[in-house]
Amino acid sequence: MKRRRVVIAGLGDVGVLTAIRLSRHAEVTGISVKPGLVSGQELGVRLSRPADWARDYWIPFDRFRRLESVRTIQAALTGVDLAARTVAGRREDGTPIAVEYDALVISTGVTNGFWRRPTLQSAAEIEADLRAAHARLAAAGSVIVVGGGVAAVSSAANMATTWPGKRIDLYFPGERALPAYHPRTWRRIQGRLTDLGVGLHPGHRAEVPDGFAGDEISAEPVRWSTGQPPACAAAVLWAIGRVRPNTGWLPPELLDAYGFVRVTPELRVPGQRGVFAVGDVAATDPLRSSARNRGDALVAHNVRAEFAGRRLRGYRAPGRRWGSLLGIQPDGLEVFLPSGQAFRLPPWSVERVVMPGFVRWGMYRGIRANDPLI
Ligand SMILES: Cc1cc2nc3c(=O)[nH]c(=O)nc-3n(C[C@H](O)[C@H](O)[C@H](O)COP(=O)(O)OP(=O)(O)OC[C@H]3O[C@@H](n4cnc5c(N)ncnc54)[C@H](O)[C@@H]3O)c2cc1C
């Protein structure tokens, strides 16, 4: 029987995992602006210890064993013809591409700050970006982090751990940071930030300068719409959660009022047979949480089920966020549950069991070793 063709649009965290899961069951083509996985996870580790981060989160596609049978095309998607079941894109040199599909998985994620941008980049450009952000923050004597979500909190904590001499202040609008997490989670992290000497400033809502999307490290004083005097530092990191869905290439009828892709509980785009969406781009629930809750497994199952005429499974989102907040630390990896409880995996187990066993083999089904990239 002719193998069905699946196109994965966007090979980020969830697109790579979905491609891996479908690689043995269909003819899979992945289209992405980057030549590898450049994960959206663990901003704090990325900024403060980029070589450690790159080992786990910047992985060229040819190092994934299970992507061997997947055709990857480096191009920016520019459109889709739903009737003709074809996606269109453009390569770096301007050459147009058109790829037909029997099933399309939309996983183009979101744009956020300077660290998640859907730009066509070579490996050298990705590495130069990683180094430049690190160097800029390393050279700053003081840093303001603006924002109360996980990117802000993890950046403040990781910078304070890496550079104990640096003055680091975290400003957030609410009474507490991490509002999407259980209050217990914040209490624990708050204690840790205080121990690290991070200045905590609740009740500060920053005025975002006109025309500025928080997409670069700035140095101007930060003004507050909540009335406090402006704050100054040598570097200001904006992690204000201004995410924008990467859906400019899709017809508006597929999108909700905020530009995210509308989906049924089965992660199908309503009214479009064979079209699915998963990850940060998919309007599954208010937290758009399918990436971290095995959305890749569900969407891969449902693509195959639809081909075979079997019943599709539904997605159930947890009410609160969970997961690792600070990334791998010298004392191990702490994982926070939706209940706010946390457990810590000791460093030896992370290094010898979790990363090589569970992540590189269990999740990614094998990643070839390579020289450190940066
Ligand atoms: C296994 C796992 C564990 C996780 N654990 C945690 C956790 O502990 N804590 C936590 O906070 N979060 C966690 N997350 C979630 C994470 O924070 C984000 O939700 C995740 O990075 C989103 O993945 P994505 O694939 O939707 O988007 P992205 O990783 O951003 O991927 C989208 C890709 O599409 C590309 N793209 C965009 N537009 C185009 C275009 N027009 N043409 C071509 N390519 C394009 C982008 O450049 C990018 O490469 C986890 C996610 C996973 C998968």
PDB file of C-alpha atoms in Angstrom, residues 48-260:
ATOM      1  CA  SER A  48      23.844  31.834  31.746  1.00  0.00           C
ATOM      2  CA  ARG A  49      25.402  28.494  30.675  1.00  0.00           C
ATOM      3  CA  PRO A  50      24.888  28.288  26.899  1.00  0.00           C
ATOM      4  CA  ALA A  51      27.243  25.329  26.366  1.00  0.00           C
ATOM      5  CA  ASP A  52      25.300  23.222  28.898  1.00  0.00           C
ATOM      6  CA  TRP A  53      22.028  24.321  27.332  1.00  0.00           C
ATOM      7  CA  ALA A  54      23.173  23.579  23.790  1.00  0.00           C
ATOM      8  CA  ARG A  55      24.064  19.997  24.727  1.00  0.00           C
ATOM      9  CA  ASP A  56      20.407  19.244  25.418  1.00  0.00           C
ATOM     10  CA  TYR A  57      18.440  21.881  23.536  1.00  0.00           C
ATOM     11  CA  TRP A  58      20.274  22.798  20.312  1.00  0.00           C
ATOM     12  CA  ILE A  59      20.530  19.604  18.309  1.00  0.00           C
ATOM     13  CA  PRO A  60      21.021  19.514  14.513  1.00  0.00           C
ATOM     14  CA  PHE A  61      18.459  17.236  12.843  1.00  0.00           C
ATOM     15  CA  ASP A  62      21.083  14.834  11.475  1.00  0.00           C
ATOM     16  CA  ARG A  63      21.990  13.800  15.022  1.00  0.00           C
ATOM     17  CA  PHE A  64      18.546  12.308  15.722  1.00  0.00           C
ATOM     18  CA  ARG A  65      18.673   8.636  14.703  1.00  0.00           C
ATOM     19  CA  ARG A  66      14.950   8.432  14.083  1.00  0.00           C
ATOM     20  CA  LEU A  67      14.933  11.444  11.792  1.00  0.00           C
ATOM     21  CA  GLU A  68      17.122   9.534   9.322  1.00  0.00           C
ATOM     22  CA  SER A  69      14.065   8.462   7.341  1.00  0.00           C
ATOM     23  CA  VAL A  70      12.420  11.873   7.665  1.00  0.00           C
ATOM     24  CA  ARG A  71      12.993  14.410   4.925  1.00  0.00           C
ATOM     25  CA  THR A  72      13.806  17.755   6.535  1.00  0.00           C
ATOM     26  CA  ILE A  73      13.588  20.933   4.497  1.00  0.00           C
ATOM     27  CA  GLN A  74      14.976  24.195   5.822  1.00  0.00           C
ATOM     28  CA  ALA A  75      12.494  26.799   4.638  1.00  0.00           C
ATOM     29  CA  ALA A  76      10.017  29.372   5.905  1.00  0.00           C
ATOM     30  CA  LEU A  77       6.434  28.294   5.378  1.00  0.00           C
ATOM     31  CA  THR A  78       4.473  30.910   3.499  1.00  0.00           C
ATOM     32  CA  GLY A  79       1.071  29.332   2.860  1.00  0.00           C
ATOM     33  CA  VAL A  80      -1.163  26.312   2.599  1.00  0.00           C
ATOM     34  CA  ASP A  81      -3.657  25.299  -0.067  1.00  0.00           C
ATOM     35  CA  LEU A  82      -6.152  23.268   1.948  1.00  0.00           C
ATOM     36  CA  ALA A  83      -8.086  22.063  -1.113  1.00  0.00           C
ATOM     37  CA  ALA A  84      -4.955  20.895  -2.940  1.00  0.00           C
ATOM     38  CA  ARG A  85      -3.398  19.606   0.338  1.00  0.00           C
ATOM     39  CA  THR A  86      -0.118  21.384  -0.317  1.00  0.00           C
ATOM     40  CA  VAL A  87       2.045  23.630   1.835  1.00  0.00           C
ATOM     41  CA  ALA A  88       4.253  26.306   0.313  1.00  0.00           C
ATOM     42  CA  GLY A  89       7.477  27.824   1.564  1.00  0.00           C
ATOM     43  CA  ARG A  90      10.666  29.572   0.647  1.00  0.00           C
ATOM     44  CA  ARG A  91      14.258  28.503   1.186  1.00  0.00           C
ATOM     45  CA  GLU A  92      17.007  30.833   2.359  1.00  0.00           C
ATOM     46  CA  ASP A  93      18.092  31.531  -1.248  1.00  0.00           C
ATOM     47  CA  GLY A  94      14.510  32.427  -2.199  1.00  0.00           C
ATOM     48  CA  THR A  95      13.706  29.148  -3.997  1.00  0.00           C
ATOM     49  CA  PRO A  96      10.031  28.312  -3.527  1.00  0.00           C
ATOM     50  CA  ILE A  97       8.976  24.861  -2.296  1.00  0.00           C
ATOM     51  CA  ALA A  98       5.624  23.061  -2.433  1.00  0.00           C
ATOM     52  CA  VAL A  99       4.985  19.814  -0.570  1.00  0.00           C
ATOM     53  CA  GLU A 100       1.831  17.709  -0.787  1.00  0.00           C
ATOM     54  CA  TYR A 101       0.408  15.931   2.243  1.00  0.00           C
ATOM     55  CA  ASP A 102      -2.228  13.455   3.296  1.00  0.00           C
ATOM     56  CA  ALA A 103      -1.988  14.790   6.844  1.00  0.00           C
ATOM     57  CA  LEU A 104      -0.608  18.108   8.027  1.00  0.00           C
ATOM     58  CA  VAL A 105       0.578  18.729  11.592  1.00  0.00           C
ATOM     59  CA  ILE A 106       0.887  22.430  12.402  1.00  0.00           C
ATOM     60  CA  SER A 107       3.530  22.946  15.107  1.00  0.00           C
ATOM     61  CA  THR A 108       5.069  26.319  14.282  1.00  0.00           C
ATOM     62  CA  GLY A 109       4.990  27.474  17.915  1.00  0.00           C
ATOM     63  CA  VAL A 110       5.154  31.094  19.021  1.00  0.00           C
ATOM     64  CA  THR A 111       7.555  34.011  18.837  1.00  0.00           C
ATOM     65  CA  ASN A 112       8.764  35.169  22.242  1.00  0.00           C
ATOM     66  CA  GLY A 113      11.441  37.729  23.100  1.00  0.00           C
ATOM     67  CA  PHE A 114      14.784  37.503  21.294  1.00  0.00           C
ATOM     68  CA  TRP A 115      15.165  33.809  22.034  1.00  0.00           C
ATOM     69  CA  ARG A 116      12.285  32.368  19.992  1.00  0.00           C
ATOM     70  CA  ARG A 117      12.073  33.837  16.544  1.00  0.00           C
ATOM     71  CA  PRO A 118      10.961  32.118  13.351  1.00  0.00           C
ATOM     72  CA  THR A 119      13.886  33.400  11.297  1.00  0.00           C
ATOM     73  CA  LEU A 120      15.828  31.349   8.768  1.00  0.00           C
ATOM     74  CA  GLN A 121      19.229  30.802  10.384  1.00  0.00           C
ATOM     75  CA  SER A 122      22.323  28.690   9.770  1.00  0.00           C
ATOM     76  CA  ALA A 123      23.961  26.699  12.575  1.00  0.00           C
ATOM     77  CA  ALA A 124      26.695  29.355  12.809  1.00  0.00           C
ATOM     78  CA  GLU A 125      24.099  32.119  13.189  1.00  0.00           C
ATOM     79  CA  ILE A 126      22.244  30.209  15.910  1.00  0.00           C
ATOM     80  CA  GLU A 127      25.467  29.715  17.841  1.00  0.00           C
ATOM     81  CA  ALA A 128      26.485  33.364  17.396  1.00  0.00           C
ATOM     82  CA  ASP A 129      23.099  34.403  18.863  1.00  0.00           C
ATOM     83  CA  LEU A 130      23.547  32.111  21.861  1.00  0.00           C
ATOM     84  CA  ARG A 131      27.026  33.486  22.525  1.00  0.00           C
ATOM     85  CA  ALA A 132      26.046  37.141  22.058  1.00  0.00           C
ATOM     86  CA  ALA A 133      23.193  37.077  24.600  1.00  0.00           C
ATOM     87  CA  HIS A 134      25.439  35.306  27.110  1.00  0.00           C
ATOM     88  CA  ALA A 135      28.316  37.747  26.578  1.00  0.00           C
ATOM     89  CA  ARG A 136      26.028  40.762  26.918  1.00  0.00           C
ATOM     90  CA  LEU A 137      24.678  39.557  30.269  1.00  0.00           C
ATOM     91  CA  ALA A 138      28.051  38.309  31.510  1.00  0.00           C
ATOM     92  CA  ALA A 139      29.525  41.776  30.944  1.00  0.00           C
ATOM     93  CA  ALA A 140      26.713  43.617  32.758  1.00  0.00           C
ATOM     94  CA  GLY A 141      27.347  44.465  36.416  1.00  0.00           C
ATOM     95  CA  SER A 142      23.624  44.582  37.146  1.00  0.00           C
ATOM     96  CA  VAL A 143      20.607  43.043  35.472  1.00  0.00           C
ATOM     97  CA  ILE A 144      16.888  43.766  35.723  1.00  0.00           C
ATOM     98  CA  VAL A 145      14.581  40.942  34.763  1.00  0.00           C
ATOM     99  CA  VAL A 146      11.079  42.097  33.902  1.00  0.00           C
ATOM    100  CA  GLY A 147       8.332  39.479  34.082  1.00  0.00           C
ATOM    101  CA  GLY A 148       6.682  37.009  36.402  1.00  0.00           C
ATOM    102  CA  GLY A 149       6.523  33.826  34.355  1.00  0.00           C
ATOM    103  CA  VAL A 150       8.857  30.882  34.163  1.00  0.00           C
ATOM    104  CA  ALA A 151      11.235  32.504  31.643  1.00  0.00           C
ATOM    105  CA  ALA A 152      11.778  35.487  33.964  1.00  0.00           C
ATOM    106  CA  VAL A 153      12.088  33.496  37.172  1.00  0.00           C
ATOM    107  CA  SER A 154      14.408  30.919  35.673  1.00  0.00           C
ATOM    108  CA  SER A 155      16.598  33.620  34.111  1.00  0.00           C
ATOM    109  CA  ALA A 156      16.958  35.462  37.418  1.00  0.00           C
ATOM    110  CA  ALA A 157      17.775  32.269  39.332  1.00  0.00           C
ATOM    111  CA  ASN A 158      20.249  30.906  36.810  1.00  0.00           C
ATOM    112  CA  MET A 159      22.070  34.208  36.379  1.00  0.00           C
ATOM    113  CA  ALA A 160      22.371  34.571  40.150  1.00  0.00           C
ATOM    114  CA  THR A 161      23.781  31.039  40.414  1.00  0.00           C
ATOM    115  CA  THR A 162      26.265  31.528  37.571  1.00  0.00           C
ATOM    116  CA  TRP A 163      27.333  35.077  38.472  1.00  0.00           C
ATOM    117  CA  PRO A 164      27.099  35.415  42.270  1.00  0.00           C
ATOM    118  CA  GLY A 165      28.706  38.890  42.185  1.00  0.00           C
ATOM    119  CA  LYS A 166      26.090  40.398  39.878  1.00  0.00           C
ATOM    120  CA  ARG A 167      23.212  42.539  41.149  1.00  0.00           C
ATOM    121  CA  ILE A 168      20.016  40.892  39.887  1.00  0.00           C
ATOM    122  CA  ASP A 169      16.502  42.212  40.399  1.00  0.00           C
ATOM    123  CA  LEU A 170      13.249  40.582  39.379  1.00  0.00           C
ATOM    124  CA  TYR A 171      10.222  42.853  38.869  1.00  0.00           C
ATOM    125  CA  PHE A 172       6.773  41.338  38.396  1.00  0.00           C
ATOM    126  CA  PRO A 173       3.257  42.796  38.319  1.00  0.00           C
ATOM    127  CA  GLY A 174       1.366  40.568  40.757  1.00  0.00           C
ATOM    128  CA  GLU A 175       1.784  39.898  44.445  1.00  0.00           C
ATOM    129  CA  ARG A 176       3.572  36.729  43.484  1.00  0.00           C
ATOM    130  CA  ALA A 177       5.344  35.473  40.381  1.00  0.00           C
ATOM    131  CA  LEU A 178       4.476  32.213  38.567  1.00  0.00           C
ATOM    132  CA  PRO A 179       0.703  32.795  38.698  1.00  0.00           C
ATOM    133  CA  ALA A 180       0.005  29.769  36.467  1.00  0.00           C
ATOM    134  CA  TYR A 181       1.670  27.466  39.012  1.00  0.00           C
ATOM    135  CA  HIS A 182       0.469  26.267  42.384  1.00  0.00           C
ATOM    136  CA  PRO A 183       1.138  28.890  45.136  1.00  0.00           C
ATOM    137  CA  ARG A 184       3.394  26.363  46.909  1.00  0.00           C
ATOM    138  CA  THR A 185       5.675  26.330  43.861  1.00  0.00           C
ATOM    139  CA  TRP A 186       6.205  30.079  44.076  1.00  0.00           C
ATOM    140  CA  ARG A 187       6.868  29.913  47.832  1.00  0.00           C
ATOM    141  CA  ARG A 188       9.647  27.412  47.255  1.00  0.00           C
ATOM    142  CA  ILE A 189      11.193  29.321  44.359  1.00  0.00           C
ATOM    143  CA  GLN A 190      10.885  32.600  46.253  1.00  0.00           C
ATOM    144  CA  GLY A 191      12.974  31.132  49.068  1.00  0.00           C
ATOM    145  CA  ARG A 192      15.576  30.023  46.587  1.00  0.00           C
ATOM    146  CA  LEU A 193      15.753  33.416  44.852  1.00  0.00           C
ATOM    147  CA  THR A 194      16.111  35.180  48.188  1.00  0.00           C
ATOM    148  CA  ASP A 195      18.934  32.818  49.206  1.00  0.00           C
ATOM    149  CA  LEU A 196      20.666  33.634  45.917  1.00  0.00           C
ATOM    150  CA  GLY A 197      20.453  37.363  46.676  1.00  0.00           C
ATOM    151  CA  VAL A 198      17.965  38.217  43.884  1.00  0.00           C
ATOM    152  CA  GLY A 199      15.998  41.399  44.685  1.00  0.00           C
ATOM    153  CA  LEU A 200      12.267  40.644  44.440  1.00  0.00           C
ATOM    154  CA  HIS A 201       9.914  43.483  43.475  1.00  0.00           C
ATOM    155  CA  PRO A 202       6.217  42.547  43.370  1.00  0.00           C
ATOM    156  CA  GLY A 203       3.547  44.993  42.191  1.00  0.00           C
ATOM    157  CA  HIS A 204       5.678  46.448  39.354  1.00  0.00           C
ATOM    158  CA  ARG A 205       4.060  46.553  35.938  1.00  0.00           C
ATOM    159  CA  ALA A 206       6.515  47.812  33.326  1.00  0.00           C
ATOM    160  CA  GLU A 207       5.568  50.327  30.679  1.00  0.00           C
ATOM    161  CA  VAL A 208       6.597  48.707  27.451  1.00  0.00           C
ATOM    162  CA  PRO A 209       8.092  51.378  25.155  1.00  0.00           C
ATOM    163  CA  ASP A 210       6.127  52.012  21.941  1.00  0.00           C
ATOM    164  CA  GLY A 211       7.147  49.769  19.097  1.00  0.00           C
ATOM    165  CA  PHE A 212       9.251  47.571  21.396  1.00  0.00           C
ATOM    166  CA  ALA A 213       8.222  43.945  21.706  1.00  0.00           C
ATOM    167  CA  GLY A 214      10.733  43.126  24.433  1.00  0.00           C
ATOM    168  CA  ASP A 215      12.783  41.372  21.799  1.00  0.00           C
ATOM    169  CA  GLU A 216      16.242  42.610  22.760  1.00  0.00           C
ATOM    170  CA  ILE A 217      18.291  43.176  25.909  1.00  0.00           C
ATOM    171  CA  SER A 218      17.987  46.913  26.589  1.00  0.00           C
ATOM    172  CA  ALA A 219      19.829  49.345  28.865  1.00  0.00           C
ATOM    173  CA  GLU A 220      17.369  52.237  29.259  1.00  0.00           C
ATOM    174  CA  PRO A 221      15.639  52.891  32.624  1.00  0.00           C
ATOM    175  CA  VAL A 222      12.452  50.872  33.076  1.00  0.00           C
ATOM    176  CA  ARG A 223       9.304  52.883  33.883  1.00  0.00           C
ATOM    177  CA  TRP A 224       6.388  51.464  35.833  1.00  0.00           C
ATOM    178  CA  SER A 225       2.704  52.063  35.150  1.00  0.00           C
ATOM    179  CA  THR A 226       2.170  51.133  38.821  1.00  0.00           C
ATOM    180  CA  GLY A 227       3.726  54.435  39.968  1.00  0.00           C
ATOM    181  CA  GLN A 228       7.154  53.494  41.381  1.00  0.00           C
ATOM    182  CA  PRO A 229      10.279  55.448  40.351  1.00  0.00           C
ATOM    183  CA  PRO A 230      12.086  54.133  37.255  1.00  0.00           C
ATOM    184  CA  ALA A 231      14.666  51.373  37.778  1.00  0.00           C
ATOM    185  CA  CYS A 232      18.076  51.182  36.079  1.00  0.00           C
ATOM    186  CA  ALA A 233      20.585  48.438  35.367  1.00  0.00           C
ATOM    187  CA  ALA A 234      23.345  47.750  32.865  1.00  0.00           C
ATOM    188  CA  ALA A 235      21.122  45.182  31.135  1.00  0.00           C
ATOM    189  CA  VAL A 236      17.357  44.717  31.106  1.00  0.00           C
ATOM    190  CA  LEU A 237      15.951  41.353  30.148  1.00  0.00           C
ATOM    191  CA  TRP A 238      12.317  41.499  29.092  1.00  0.00           C
ATOM    192  CA  ALA A 239      10.500  38.239  29.669  1.00  0.00           C
ATOM    193  CA  ILE A 240       6.989  39.616  29.600  1.00  0.00           C
ATOM    194  CA  GLY A 241       5.287  36.699  27.915  1.00  0.00           C
ATOM    195  CA  ARG A 242       4.286  38.641  24.821  1.00  0.00           C
ATOM    196  CA  VAL A 243       3.976  35.535  22.750  1.00  0.00           C
ATOM    197  CA  ARG A 244       2.801  35.845  19.181  1.00  0.00           C
ATOM    198  CA  PRO A 245       1.688  32.723  17.322  1.00  0.00           C
ATOM    199  CA  ASN A 246       3.669  31.860  14.202  1.00  0.00           C
ATOM    200  CA  THR A 247       0.561  31.601  12.058  1.00  0.00           C
ATOM    201  CA  GLY A 248       0.992  34.406   9.516  1.00  0.00           C
ATOM    202  CA  TRP A 249       1.257  31.689   6.854  1.00  0.00           C
ATOM    203  CA  LEU A 250      -2.153  30.195   7.618  1.00  0.00           C
ATOM    204  CA  PRO A 251      -5.590  31.284   6.354  1.00  0.00           C
ATOM    205  CA  PRO A 252      -7.469  33.301   9.006  1.00  0.00           C
ATOM    206  CA  GLU A 253     -10.393  30.865   9.069  1.00  0.00           C
ATOM    207  CA  LEU A 254      -8.165  28.341  10.875  1.00  0.00           C
ATOM    208  CA  LEU A 255      -7.355  30.799  13.670  1.00  0.00           C
ATOM    209  CA  ASP A 256      -9.020  32.053  16.846  1.00  0.00           C
ATOM    210  CA  ALA A 257      -9.320  35.740  17.751  1.00  0.00           C
ATOM    211  CA  TYR A 258      -5.715  35.791  19.048  1.00  0.00           C
ATOM    212  CA  GLY A 259      -4.217  34.111  15.997  1.00  0.00           C
ATOM    213  CA  PHE A 260      -3.747  30.623  17.491  1.00  0.00           C
TER     214      PHE A 260
END
